Coordinates of C-alpha atoms in Angstrom, one line a residue:
Chain E
M614 CA 78.1 -269.1 78.1
M615 CA 78.6 -271.7 80.7
P616 CA 79.5 -270.7 84.3
E617 CA 83.2 -271.4 85.1
S618 CA 82.3 -273.7 88.0
L619 CA 80.1 -275.8 85.9
R620 CA 82.7 -276.1 83.1
Q621 CA 85.3 -277.2 85.6
A622 CA 82.9 -279.8 87.1
L623 CA 82.1 -281.2 83.6
C624 CA 85.9 -281.5 82.8
S625 CA 86.5 -283.2 86.2
A626 CA 83.7 -285.8 85.6
L627 CA 85.0 -286.5 82.0
I628 CA 88.6 -286.7 83.0
S629 CA 87.9 -289.0 86.0
W630 CA 86.1 -291.4 83.7
A631 CA 88.7 -291.2 80.9
D632 CA 91.5 -291.9 83.4
D633 CA 89.6 -295.1 84.4
E634 CA 89.3 -296.2 80.8
L635 CA 92.9 -295.4 79.9
L636 CA 94.4 -297.4 82.8
L637 CA 92.2 -300.4 82.2
G638 CA 93.3 -300.3 78.5
H639 CA 96.9 -300.2 79.7
R640 CA 96.5 -303.1 82.1
D641 CA 94.6 -305.1 79.4
S642 CA 97.5 -304.4 76.9
E643 CA 99.9 -306.1 79.4
W644 CA 98.3 -309.4 78.4
T645 CA 99.3 -308.9 74.8
G646 CA 101.5 -311.9 73.9
L647 CA 100.8 -313.6 77.3
G648 CA 97.1 -314.5 77.1
P649 CA 96.2 -318.0 77.9
I650 CA 95.5 -318.9 74.3
I651 CA 96.1 -316.8 71.2
E652 CA 92.4 -316.2 70.5
A653 CA 91.9 -314.9 74.0
D654 CA 95.0 -312.8 73.8
I655 CA 93.8 -311.2 70.6
A656 CA 90.3 -310.6 71.9
L657 CA 91.6 -308.9 75.1
S658 CA 94.2 -306.8 73.1
S659 CA 91.4 -305.6 70.9
M660 CA 89.4 -304.6 74.0
A661 CA 92.5 -302.8 75.3
Q662 CA 92.3 -300.7 72.1
D663 CA 88.6 -300.1 72.7
E664 CA 89.1 -298.8 76.2
M665 CA 91.9 -296.5 75.1
G666 CA 89.7 -295.3 72.3
H667 CA 87.0 -294.5 74.8
A668 CA 89.5 -292.7 77.0
L669 CA 90.7 -290.6 74.0
A670 CA 87.1 -289.7 73.1
W671 CA 86.3 -288.5 76.7
Y672 CA 89.6 -286.6 76.9
E673 CA 88.8 -284.8 73.6
L674 CA 85.4 -283.9 74.9
A675 CA 87.0 -282.4 78.0
H676 CA 89.5 -280.6 75.8
S677 CA 86.6 -279.1 73.8
L678 CA 85.6 -277.6 77.2
G679 CA 89.0 -276.1 77.8
A680 CA 91.0 -278.9 79.4
P681 CA 94.5 -279.5 78.2
D682 CA 94.8 -281.7 75.1
P683 CA 94.7 -285.5 75.5
D684 CA 98.5 -286.0 75.1
R685 CA 99.3 -283.5 77.8
L686 CA 96.6 -285.0 80.1
V687 CA 97.9 -288.5 79.7
F688 CA 101.7 -288.0 79.5
E689 CA 102.3 -284.9 81.6
R690 CA 100.3 -285.6 84.8
G691 CA 101.9 -287.4 87.7
P692 CA 100.0 -290.0 89.9
E693 CA 98.6 -287.3 92.3
A694 CA 96.9 -285.6 89.4
Y695 CA 95.3 -288.8 88.0
R696 CA 91.6 -289.1 88.9
N697 CA 91.0 -292.8 88.3
A698 CA 89.5 -295.2 90.8
T699 CA 92.2 -297.4 92.3
L700 CA 90.4 -300.5 90.7
L701 CA 92.0 -299.7 87.4
E702 CA 95.6 -299.2 88.5
L703 CA 96.0 -302.5 90.3
P704 CA 98.5 -304.7 88.4
R705 CA 97.2 -307.2 86.0
G706 CA 97.0 -310.2 88.3
D707 CA 95.9 -313.5 86.9
W708 CA 93.3 -314.3 84.3
A709 CA 90.4 -314.5 86.8
F710 CA 91.4 -311.2 88.3
C711 CA 91.6 -309.6 84.8
L712 CA 88.2 -310.8 83.7
L713 CA 86.5 -310.0 87.0
R714 CA 87.9 -306.5 87.1
H715 CA 86.7 -306.1 83.5
Y716 CA 83.3 -307.2 84.4
L717 CA 83.0 -304.9 87.5
F718 CA 84.2 -302.0 85.4
D719 CA 82.2 -302.7 82.2
M720 CA 79.0 -303.1 84.3
A721 CA 79.8 -299.7 85.9
E722 CA 80.4 -298.2 82.4
W723 CA 77.1 -299.7 81.2
V724 CA 75.1 -298.1 84.0
R725 CA 76.9 -294.8 83.6
L726 CA 76.4 -294.8 79.8
E727 CA 72.7 -295.4 80.3
A728 CA 72.6 -292.2 82.4
W729 CA 74.9 -290.3 80.1
R730 CA 72.8 -291.0 77.0
Q731 CA 70.2 -288.6 78.7
I732 CA 72.7 -285.7 79.1
P733 CA 71.3 -282.5 77.6
W734 CA 74.4 -281.9 75.5
E735 CA 74.6 -283.8 72.2
P736 CA 78.4 -284.4 71.9
W737 CA 78.3 -286.1 75.2
S738 CA 75.1 -288.1 74.8
D739 CA 76.0 -289.2 71.2
L740 CA 79.4 -290.5 72.4
A741 CA 77.6 -292.4 75.2
E742 CA 75.3 -293.9 72.6
R743 CA 78.2 -295.0 70.4
I744 CA 80.4 -296.4 73.1
T745 CA 77.5 -298.5 74.5
R746 CA 77.7 -300.7 71.3
E747 CA 81.2 -301.8 72.2
E748 CA 80.3 -302.3 75.8
K749 CA 77.7 -304.8 74.9
Y750 CA 80.3 -307.1 73.5
H751 CA 82.7 -306.4 76.4
L752 CA 80.0 -307.6 78.8
L753 CA 79.3 -310.7 76.7
H754 CA 83.0 -311.5 76.7
D755 CA 83.5 -311.0 80.4
R756 CA 80.4 -313.0 81.4
T757 CA 81.3 -315.9 79.1
W758 CA 84.7 -316.2 80.8
L759 CA 83.4 -315.6 84.4
E760 CA 80.7 -318.3 84.0
R761 CA 83.3 -320.8 82.8
L762 CA 85.8 -319.9 85.6
A763 CA 83.1 -320.0 88.3
F764 CA 81.9 -323.5 87.3
G765 CA 85.2 -324.8 85.8
T766 CA 87.6 -326.4 88.2
E767 CA 88.3 -326.0 91.9
E768 CA 91.3 -323.9 91.1
S769 CA 89.5 -321.6 88.7
R770 CA 86.7 -321.1 91.3
H771 CA 89.2 -320.5 94.1
R772 CA 91.1 -317.9 92.0
L773 CA 87.9 -316.1 91.0
Q774 CA 86.7 -315.9 94.6
G775 CA 90.2 -314.7 95.7
A776 CA 90.1 -312.0 93.0
L777 CA 86.7 -310.8 94.2
I778 CA 88.0 -310.4 97.7
D779 CA 90.9 -308.3 96.4
L780 CA 88.9 -306.3 93.9
W781 CA 85.7 -305.5 95.8
P782 CA 86.8 -302.5 97.9
H783 CA 88.4 -300.9 94.9
A784 CA 85.3 -301.6 92.8
L785 CA 83.2 -299.7 95.3
G786 CA 85.7 -296.9 94.9
L787 CA 84.5 -296.5 91.3
W788 CA 81.5 -294.6 92.8
E789 CA 83.4 -292.0 94.7
A790 CA 82.0 -288.8 93.3
P791 CA 84.4 -286.7 91.3
E792 CA 85.1 -283.1 92.3
G793 CA 82.2 -280.8 91.6
E794 CA 79.7 -283.6 90.9
D795 CA 77.0 -282.1 93.2
L796 CA 77.0 -279.1 91.0
L797 CA 76.3 -281.2 87.9
V798 CA 73.6 -283.1 89.7
Q799 CA 71.9 -279.8 90.9
A800 CA 72.1 -278.4 87.4
G801 CA 70.3 -281.5 86.1
W802 CA 73.3 -282.7 83.9
I803 CA 74.0 -286.0 85.4
T804 CA 72.7 -288.6 87.8
G805 CA 74.7 -288.8 91.1
S806 CA 77.2 -291.5 91.6
D807 CA 75.3 -292.8 94.7
Q808 CA 72.2 -293.5 92.5
L809 CA 74.3 -295.1 89.8
Q810 CA 76.1 -297.2 92.4
A811 CA 72.8 -298.6 93.7
R812 CA 71.8 -299.7 90.1
W813 CA 75.3 -301.2 89.6
E814 CA 75.3 -303.0 92.9
A815 CA 71.9 -304.5 92.4
E816 CA 73.0 -305.9 89.0
V817 CA 76.5 -307.0 90.1
R818 CA 75.5 -308.6 93.4
A819 CA 72.7 -310.6 91.7
Y820 CA 75.1 -311.8 89.0
L821 CA 78.0 -312.7 91.1
G822 CA 75.7 -314.4 93.6
G823 CA 74.4 -316.5 90.8
L824 CA 78.0 -317.6 90.1
G825 CA 78.2 -318.8 93.7
L826 CA 80.7 -316.1 94.7
Q827 CA 80.8 -314.5 98.2
I828 CA 81.0 -310.7 98.2
P829 CA 83.1 -309.5 101.1
D830 CA 81.6 -307.0 103.5
V831 CA 84.3 -304.3 103.4
P832 CA 84.3 -300.5 103.1
P833 CA 85.2 -298.9 99.7
R834 CA 88.8 -298.0 98.9
A835 CA 88.1 -294.4 98.0
G836 CA 90.5 -291.5 97.3
G837 CA 91.4 -292.2 93.7
R838 CA 89.2 -289.5 92.4
Y839 CA 91.2 -287.0 94.5
G840 CA 94.6 -288.3 93.7
R841 CA 95.2 -290.7 96.6
H842 CA 96.4 -293.8 94.8
T843 CA 98.0 -297.1 95.6
E844 CA 101.7 -297.7 95.1
H845 CA 100.9 -299.4 91.8
L846 CA 100.0 -296.2 89.8
A847 CA 103.5 -294.6 89.8
P848 CA 105.3 -297.5 88.1
L849 CA 102.5 -297.8 85.6
L850 CA 102.7 -294.1 84.6
E851 CA 106.5 -294.4 84.5
A852 CA 106.3 -297.1 81.9
M853 CA 103.5 -295.4 80.0
Q854 CA 105.1 -292.0 79.9
L855 CA 108.7 -293.1 79.4
V856 CA 108.9 -292.4 75.7
Y857 CA 106.9 -289.1 75.7
R858 CA 109.0 -287.8 78.6
S859 CA 112.3 -288.7 76.9
I860 CA 111.9 -285.8 74.5
P861 CA 109.2 -283.5 75.8
G862 CA 107.2 -281.7 73.2
A863 CA 108.5 -283.9 70.3
K864 CA 106.1 -284.5 67.4
W865 CA 106.0 -288.1 66.5
Chain D
M1314 CA 92.0 -308.4 102.6
A1315 CA 94.8 -309.6 100.3
R1316 CA 95.5 -313.3 100.4
A1317 CA 98.7 -314.5 102.0
G1318 CA 101.3 -315.7 99.6
W1319 CA 99.7 -314.1 96.6
K1320 CA 101.5 -311.3 94.7
F1321 CA 100.7 -309.0 91.9
N1322 CA 102.8 -309.3 88.8
P1323 CA 104.2 -305.8 88.1
Y1324 CA 104.3 -304.7 84.5
H1325 CA 108.1 -304.7 84.0
H1326 CA 108.3 -308.4 84.8
R1327 CA 106.5 -309.1 81.6
I1328 CA 109.5 -309.7 79.2
P1329 CA 111.6 -311.8 81.6
E1330 CA 108.4 -313.8 82.4
A1331 CA 107.8 -314.4 78.7
L1332 CA 111.4 -315.4 78.2
E1333 CA 111.2 -317.7 81.1
R1334 CA 108.2 -319.4 79.7
A1335 CA 109.9 -319.9 76.4
R1336 CA 112.9 -321.5 78.1
H1337 CA 110.7 -323.9 80.0
P1338 CA 107.8 -324.7 77.7
V1339 CA 104.8 -326.2 79.3
P1340 CA 103.9 -329.7 77.8
P1341 CA 100.7 -329.6 75.8
A1342 CA 97.7 -330.0 78.0
D1343 CA 95.4 -333.0 77.7
T1344 CA 92.6 -330.5 77.8
E1345 CA 93.3 -328.8 74.5
W1346 CA 90.2 -327.1 73.3
P1347 CA 88.5 -328.3 70.1
V1348 CA 88.6 -326.4 66.9
W1349 CA 85.6 -324.5 65.5
E1350 CA 85.4 -323.4 61.9
V1351 CA 84.1 -319.8 61.6
F1352 CA 81.8 -318.5 58.9
R1353 CA 81.1 -314.8 58.5
Q1354 CA 78.1 -313.2 56.9
P1355 CA 78.8 -309.7 55.5
E1356 CA 75.2 -308.7 55.2
R1357 CA 71.8 -310.2 55.5
G1358 CA 70.9 -312.5 52.6
E1359 CA 74.5 -313.0 51.6
P1360 CA 76.2 -316.4 52.1
H1361 CA 78.2 -317.2 55.3
V1362 CA 81.8 -317.5 54.1
H1363 CA 84.5 -319.5 55.8
V1364 CA 87.1 -317.2 57.3
G1365 CA 89.2 -319.4 59.6
S1366 CA 89.0 -321.2 62.9
V1367 CA 89.3 -320.7 66.7
H1368 CA 90.0 -323.0 69.6
A1369 CA 87.2 -322.9 72.2
P1370 CA 85.7 -325.1 74.9
D1371 CA 82.2 -324.6 73.7
A1372 CA 80.0 -322.8 71.1
Q1373 CA 79.4 -319.6 73.0
M1374 CA 83.1 -319.1 73.8
A1375 CA 83.9 -319.9 70.1
L1376 CA 81.5 -317.1 69.0
V1377 CA 82.9 -314.6 71.6
L1378 CA 86.5 -315.3 70.4
A1379 CA 85.6 -315.4 66.7
K1380 CA 84.1 -312.0 66.9
E1381 CA 87.4 -310.3 67.7
Q1382 CA 89.4 -312.6 65.3
F1383 CA 87.3 -312.2 62.2
S1384 CA 85.0 -309.2 62.3
R1385 CA 87.2 -306.4 63.4
R1386 CA 87.9 -305.1 59.9
E1387 CA 85.3 -306.7 57.7
P1388 CA 81.6 -306.0 57.7
C1389 CA 79.6 -308.6 59.6
V1390 CA 76.0 -309.2 60.6
Q1391 CA 76.3 -312.8 61.8
L1392 CA 78.9 -315.4 62.7
W1393 CA 78.5 -319.2 62.6
V1394 CA 80.8 -321.6 64.3
V1395 CA 80.8 -325.3 63.5
R1396 CA 82.8 -328.0 65.2
A1397 CA 85.6 -328.8 62.7
E1398 CA 85.0 -332.5 63.3
A1399 CA 81.4 -332.1 62.1
I1400 CA 82.6 -331.2 58.6
F1401 CA 83.2 -333.9 56.1
A1402 CA 85.4 -333.4 53.1
T1403 CA 86.4 -335.2 49.9
P1404 CA 90.0 -336.2 49.8
Y1405 CA 92.4 -334.1 47.6
E1406 CA 93.7 -337.4 46.1
D1407 CA 90.3 -337.7 44.5
A1408 CA 90.3 -334.2 43.2
D1409 CA 90.2 -335.6 39.6
I1410 CA 86.5 -336.4 40.1
F1411 CA 85.9 -332.6 39.7
E1412 CA 87.7 -332.5 36.3
P1413 CA 85.4 -332.9 33.3
A1414 CA 86.5 -335.8 31.1
L1415 CA 84.7 -334.6 28.0
D1416 CA 83.6 -331.2 26.7
R1417 CA 81.1 -329.8 29.3
T1418 CA 81.3 -326.1 28.3
Y1419 CA 77.5 -326.2 27.6
R1420 CA 77.2 -326.2 31.4
L1421 CA 78.8 -322.9 31.7
A1422 CA 76.7 -319.8 31.4
A1423 CA 79.4 -317.9 29.5
G1424 CA 77.8 -318.7 26.2
Y1425 CA 74.7 -316.6 26.9
K1426 CA 75.1 -313.1 25.6
V1427 CA 73.0 -311.2 28.2
R1428 CA 75.3 -308.3 29.1
P1429 CA 74.1 -305.9 26.3
R1430 CA 70.5 -306.5 27.3
I1431 CA 71.3 -305.9 31.0
N1432 CA 73.0 -302.7 30.1
Q1433 CA 70.1 -301.7 28.0
A1434 CA 67.6 -302.4 30.7
A1435 CA 69.8 -300.5 33.3
S1436 CA 70.1 -297.4 31.1
S1437 CA 66.4 -297.3 30.3
S1438 CA 65.5 -297.5 34.0
E1439 CA 67.9 -294.7 34.8
E1440 CA 66.0 -292.3 32.5
P1441 CA 63.9 -289.9 34.6
S1442 CA 60.2 -290.7 34.5
S1443 CA 58.2 -287.8 33.2

């Protein structure tokens, strides 16, 4: 039998990460029908489904540990109860912003999955293993676009650099430790966010530097993992939860 | 650190924005991307089969985009992309060159009665070896 404090910390870690995936999937889906060309539109829409699929899988794992079921977690929580990093709630922006956010997140997911594959609990490590396969493509997709935007035209380069300035503090916020993480680290379950951040930053700084981009020297925008969000989350949830909340408890 | 004069597009502006675009269509760009024909191989050793085409500025982007267009539902171990302009075709007007003028049924394998022998070989190999 697992101690209650440990169980809660596991749920908190899973839900934080699932919230990130869900909101990224939602923002991706806002490009459906509006992508720059139909092929890119379809590819990104498909990735939106992937991210929402990952979210569902992590919510279900948390549910198996006693958290509410995924529908209730997604549709019944208000902004203050969401545990995502603010990076994922920012509105969809332009194509450079979308692809750069994706890369920053997918790289973080990659580093995290690498660590999670070692977790001494099979349902968790197996899931990390399976999701890694999809992330391999996501990173290939993101990098293919970023390299073309970085070395495309003056405008594409300018937009990409601008997006990096806007995104960077929020991307650092990805590594704010969720509630109870120290307990999981002590128990040997997971690698601490600070260590993962160091791995992520080494990778991301080298890559973006190679694209000729300047990374701003700013502090992280933290708080998301504790419910302190930007003004952009509430309207997103309002749109996402509208149908569910119209007839609470209905079976569709 | 937000740039001056740059605003996020909130979600609920999507539909009006799309309608606005439809009312004022952008003229076709002179930078339209070339077409790449896509071939999917369902498993190793099988032929690569033509499944459609994508627009892309170069081969890597063509492969990245083709992956989501053509391998989401079907099995795939490899994709090929080929510039459409690198493919040469016979004209349909000359399709009669493929019609045999005389009896060429001897070229068809249908005359060979091998099925009974295949069945026989299959059933004998299924018997447990003692």
